[in-house]
Amino acid sequence: MTARIGVVTFPGSLDDRDSRRAIRLAGAEPVALWHKDKDLHQVDAVVLCGGFSYGDYLRAGAIARFSPVMDTVIEQAKAGLPVLGICNGFQILTEAHLLPGGMLGNDHLHFICRDQKLRVENADTAWTGDYTAGQEISIPLKNMDGRYVADRRTLDELEAEGRVAFRYVTDGEAAEGYGNPNGSLDDIAGITNAAGNVVGLMPHPEHAVEPLIGTGRTDGLPFFTSILKKLVSA
């Protein structure tokens, strides 16, 4: 039986089609989910895609967090449903308190769009199993409110528990995609919850799944093959 992975579309979502395509390329069945519908239609995992939900009014992700679909996503994520939040989806996950911390405007106050070097810090989550810890990958990044922040206690807990999933690679030339692109504390690009079923990151793996588009590499495809293998083996 084919694994079914839902992709939620909010008003202002941009990358729902790209996410569904990445899921299809990985070998799973993408399922379109609507923000007003509480029914997840028996999907096995959920992706909260990138974009500018509700125009990023108030704060990025702050309104989307109260969409009807999120009531079910929150409930089922706490029960173990795998959830991936990409860019705006990561912002929504922090607003929903499925992941700790929050997202602020980039420290340079500009929108940024570039290929970004990341280091995989945790390859044991539901979404990162096809990577290896310490692996460096290149993933497109595009955001205005991408600066991850948290109090020092939370940051220390994330580090101690191995819950930093991805970190910006800073030991290289910024022009080549190295360096912290937005001022995120501790160079954090993505994190996971304690159970490893909820992951959020700012860069866009769905834009790096085919050699002819995006980065010209497929460094983002393992996100989607990882969850497929996890679901099949469950």
Short mmCIF file of C-alpha atoms in Angstrom, two decimals:
data_model
loop_
_atom_site.label_atom_id
_atom_site.label_comp_id
_atom_site.label_asym_id
_atom_site.label_seq_id
_atom_site.Cartn_x
_atom_site.Cartn_y
_atom_site.Cartn_z
CA MET A 1 0.00 0.00 0.00
CA THR A 2 1.39 3.40 -1.03
CA ALA A 3 2.21 5.86 1.75
CA ARG A 4 0.06 8.99 1.65
CA ILE A 5 1.65 12.31 2.58
CA GLY A 6 -0.55 15.39 2.92
CA VAL A 7 0.50 18.91 1.96
CA VAL A 8 -1.49 21.73 3.57
CA THR A 9 -2.39 24.77 1.47
CA PHE A 10 -3.04 28.00 3.37
CA PRO A 11 -4.00 31.36 1.81
CA GLY A 12 -0.61 32.61 0.61
CA SER A 13 1.10 29.22 0.33
CA LEU A 14 3.58 29.15 -2.57
CA ASP A 15 5.29 25.79 -2.53
CA ASP A 16 2.47 23.31 -2.10
CA ARG A 17 2.73 22.03 -5.67
CA ASP A 18 6.50 21.73 -5.40
CA SER A 19 6.14 19.74 -2.19
CA ARG A 20 3.59 17.42 -3.74
CA ARG A 21 5.91 16.86 -6.71
CA ALA A 22 8.82 16.02 -4.39
CA ILE A 23 6.62 13.51 -2.56
CA ARG A 24 5.61 11.91 -5.85
CA LEU A 25 9.24 11.69 -7.01
CA ALA A 26 10.13 9.93 -3.75
CA GLY A 27 7.51 7.27 -4.47
CA ALA A 28 4.71 8.29 -2.11
CA GLU A 29 1.22 9.57 -2.89
CA PRO A 30 0.79 13.33 -2.33
CA VAL A 31 -2.55 14.41 -0.88
CA ALA A 32 -3.72 18.03 -1.06
CA LEU A 33 -5.09 19.27 2.28
CA TRP A 34 -7.08 22.50 2.67
CA HIS A 35 -6.57 24.84 5.64
CA LYS A 36 -10.30 25.01 6.45
CA ASP A 37 -10.71 21.24 6.55
CA LYS A 38 -10.03 19.50 9.88
CA ASP A 39 -10.00 16.10 8.16
CA LEU A 40 -6.49 14.91 7.23
CA HIS A 41 -8.02 12.22 5.00
CA GLN A 42 -6.05 9.39 6.60
CA VAL A 43 -2.62 10.58 5.51
CA ASP A 44 0.45 8.98 7.02
CA ALA A 45 2.44 12.23 7.33
CA VAL A 46 1.96 15.96 6.77
CA VAL A 47 4.06 18.70 5.15
CA LEU A 48 3.46 22.35 6.02
CA CYS A 49 4.89 24.05 2.97
CA GLY A 50 6.59 27.38 2.38
CA GLY A 51 5.00 30.68 1.42
CA PHE A 52 3.44 33.63 3.20
CA SER A 53 0.35 32.24 4.91
CA TYR A 54 -2.23 34.96 5.49
CA GLY A 55 0.30 37.47 4.17
CA ASP A 56 2.53 36.99 7.24
CA TYR A 57 0.32 39.49 9.09
CA LEU A 58 0.95 39.81 12.84
CA ARG A 59 3.91 37.40 12.64
CA ALA A 60 4.85 34.81 10.07
CA GLY A 61 2.69 31.75 10.75
CA ALA A 62 0.76 33.37 13.61
CA ILE A 63 -2.64 33.29 11.88
CA ALA A 64 -2.15 29.97 10.09
CA ARG A 65 -1.56 28.34 13.45
CA PHE A 66 -5.30 28.88 14.17
CA SER A 67 -6.57 27.40 10.90
CA PRO A 68 -9.00 24.50 11.44
CA VAL A 69 -6.58 21.99 9.91
CA MET A 70 -3.98 22.83 12.55
CA ASP A 71 -6.20 21.59 15.37
CA THR A 72 -5.94 18.12 13.88
CA VAL A 73 -2.27 18.45 12.92
CA ILE A 74 -1.34 19.46 16.46
CA GLU A 75 -3.37 16.67 18.02
CA GLN A 76 -1.99 13.99 15.73
CA ALA A 77 1.59 15.28 15.82
CA LYS A 78 1.54 14.92 19.59
CA ALA A 79 0.36 11.34 19.04
CA GLY A 80 3.27 10.59 16.69
CA LEU A 81 2.17 11.72 13.20
CA PRO A 82 5.27 12.78 11.21
CA VAL A 83 5.13 16.49 10.34
CA LEU A 84 7.63 18.50 8.29
CA GLY A 85 7.52 22.30 8.34
CA ILE A 86 9.41 24.04 5.53
CA CYS A 87 10.13 27.79 5.85
CA ASN A 88 6.67 29.22 6.57
CA GLY A 89 5.76 25.75 7.79
CA PHE A 90 8.61 25.94 10.31
CA GLN A 91 7.27 29.30 11.45
CA ILE A 92 3.80 27.76 11.87
CA LEU A 93 5.24 24.87 13.92
CA THR A 94 6.85 27.30 16.37
CA GLU A 95 3.65 29.34 16.61
CA ALA A 96 1.76 26.11 17.32
CA HIS A 97 4.34 25.16 19.98
CA LEU A 98 5.07 21.88 18.28
CA LEU A 99 8.64 23.14 18.12
CA PRO A 100 10.28 25.54 20.60
CA GLY A 101 11.58 29.03 19.90
CA GLY A 102 10.40 31.47 17.29
CA MET A 103 11.27 33.22 14.03
CA LEU A 104 12.16 36.89 13.62
CA GLY A 105 13.09 39.06 10.65
CA ASN A 106 16.49 38.49 9.11
CA ASP A 107 19.15 40.48 10.97
CA HIS A 108 20.09 42.35 7.77
CA LEU A 109 16.39 43.26 7.17
CA HIS A 110 16.41 41.97 3.60
CA PHE A 111 14.73 39.10 1.82
CA ILE A 112 17.34 36.49 0.92
CA CYS A 113 17.25 33.94 -1.90
CA ARG A 114 20.25 31.69 -2.57
CA ASP A 115 21.57 28.15 -2.46
CA GLN A 116 22.57 27.47 1.14
CA LYS A 117 25.08 25.03 2.58
CA LEU A 118 23.75 23.02 5.54
CA ARG A 119 25.28 20.46 7.85
CA VAL A 120 23.10 17.54 8.91
CA GLU A 121 23.34 17.35 12.69
CA ASN A 122 20.66 14.74 13.40
CA ALA A 123 20.06 11.87 10.99
CA ASP A 124 17.78 9.96 13.35
CA THR A 125 14.47 11.79 12.80
CA ALA A 126 11.57 10.56 10.70
CA TRP A 127 12.58 13.03 7.97
CA THR A 128 16.39 12.72 7.99
CA GLY A 129 17.11 8.99 8.05
CA ASP A 130 18.56 8.93 4.52
CA TYR A 131 21.25 11.44 5.51
CA THR A 132 24.31 10.84 7.65
CA ALA A 133 25.29 12.99 10.60
CA GLY A 134 27.90 15.53 9.54
CA GLN A 135 26.89 15.39 5.88
CA GLU A 136 26.94 18.75 4.07
CA ILE A 137 24.18 19.48 1.59
CA SER A 138 23.10 22.42 -0.58
CA ILE A 139 19.45 23.49 -0.34
CA PRO A 140 17.73 26.63 -1.70
CA LEU A 141 16.87 29.26 0.91
CA LYS A 142 14.34 32.09 0.49
CA ASN A 143 12.93 34.05 3.40
CA MET A 144 12.42 37.39 5.07
CA ASP A 145 11.70 36.12 8.59
CA GLY A 146 14.22 33.33 8.90
CA ARG A 147 16.11 34.21 12.08
CA TYR A 148 15.64 31.43 14.61
CA VAL A 149 15.65 32.63 18.22
CA ALA A 150 15.08 31.07 21.63
CA ASP A 151 16.14 31.74 25.19
CA ARG A 152 19.49 30.33 26.27
CA ARG A 153 17.93 27.54 28.31
CA THR A 154 15.98 26.29 25.29
CA LEU A 155 19.05 26.48 23.07
CA ASP A 156 21.08 24.53 25.60
CA GLU A 157 18.36 21.88 25.79
CA LEU A 158 18.24 21.55 22.01
CA GLU A 159 22.00 21.08 21.90
CA ALA A 160 22.12 18.66 24.84
CA GLU A 161 19.29 16.51 23.47
CA GLY A 162 20.62 16.45 19.89
CA ARG A 163 17.57 18.26 18.59
CA VAL A 164 19.36 20.65 16.26
CA ALA A 165 18.64 18.88 12.99
CA PHE A 166 20.45 21.23 10.60
CA ARG A 167 22.98 24.01 10.97
CA TYR A 168 24.19 26.63 8.52
CA VAL A 169 27.75 25.90 7.41
CA THR A 170 29.80 28.96 8.30
CA ASP A 171 33.37 27.87 7.54
CA GLY A 172 33.48 29.03 3.92
CA GLU A 173 32.80 31.88 1.50
CA ALA A 174 29.41 33.56 1.92
CA ALA A 175 29.18 34.12 -1.83
CA GLU A 176 29.19 30.36 -2.33
CA GLY A 177 26.26 29.76 0.01
CA TYR A 178 28.27 29.47 3.21
CA GLY A 179 27.68 31.53 6.33
CA ASN A 180 24.72 32.29 8.57
CA PRO A 181 22.24 33.94 6.17
CA ASN A 182 19.82 35.50 8.65
CA GLY A 183 21.37 35.75 12.13
CA SER A 184 19.82 32.56 13.52
CA LEU A 185 21.18 31.82 16.97
CA ASP A 186 23.82 29.07 17.10
CA ASP A 187 23.60 28.92 13.27
CA ILE A 188 20.45 26.81 13.60
CA ALA A 189 18.71 26.06 10.31
CA GLY A 190 16.32 23.38 11.53
CA ILE A 191 15.25 21.54 14.67
CA THR A 192 13.25 18.51 15.76
CA ASN A 193 10.95 17.72 18.64
CA ALA A 194 12.05 15.22 21.27
CA ALA A 195 10.25 12.32 19.58
CA GLY A 196 11.82 13.03 16.18
CA ASN A 197 8.51 12.99 14.29
CA VAL A 198 8.22 16.79 13.93
CA VAL A 199 10.97 18.62 12.02
CA GLY A 200 11.15 22.23 10.88
CA LEU A 201 13.74 24.03 8.77
CA MET A 202 14.01 27.27 6.85
CA PRO A 203 15.63 26.08 3.57
CA HIS A 204 13.51 24.38 0.91
CA PRO A 205 14.35 20.72 0.22
CA GLU A 206 11.44 20.45 -2.23
CA HIS A 207 13.40 22.73 -4.58
CA ALA A 208 16.37 20.34 -4.69
CA VAL A 209 14.89 17.06 -5.87
CA GLU A 210 15.71 17.05 -9.61
CA PRO A 211 19.04 17.69 -11.37
CA LEU A 212 17.53 20.02 -13.99
CA ILE A 213 15.99 22.58 -11.62
CA GLY A 214 16.79 24.42 -8.40
CA THR A 215 20.37 23.78 -7.29
CA GLY A 216 20.90 21.24 -10.06
CA ARG A 217 21.34 18.68 -7.30
CA THR A 218 19.04 16.31 -5.46
CA ASP A 219 20.19 17.06 -1.90
CA GLY A 220 16.60 17.67 -0.76
CA LEU A 221 15.12 14.39 -1.99
CA PRO A 222 16.27 12.36 1.07
CA PHE A 223 13.74 14.28 3.20
CA PHE A 224 10.97 12.60 1.26
CA THR A 225 12.61 9.19 0.80
CA SER A 226 13.42 9.17 4.53
CA ILE A 227 9.80 9.53 5.59
CA LEU A 228 8.68 7.01 2.97
CA LYS A 229 11.09 4.39 4.35
CA LYS A 230 10.05 5.25 7.90
CA LEU A 231 6.38 4.74 7.06
CA VAL A 232 6.95 1.53 5.13
CA SER A 233 9.00 0.01 7.95
CA ALA A 234 6.55 1.04 10.67
#
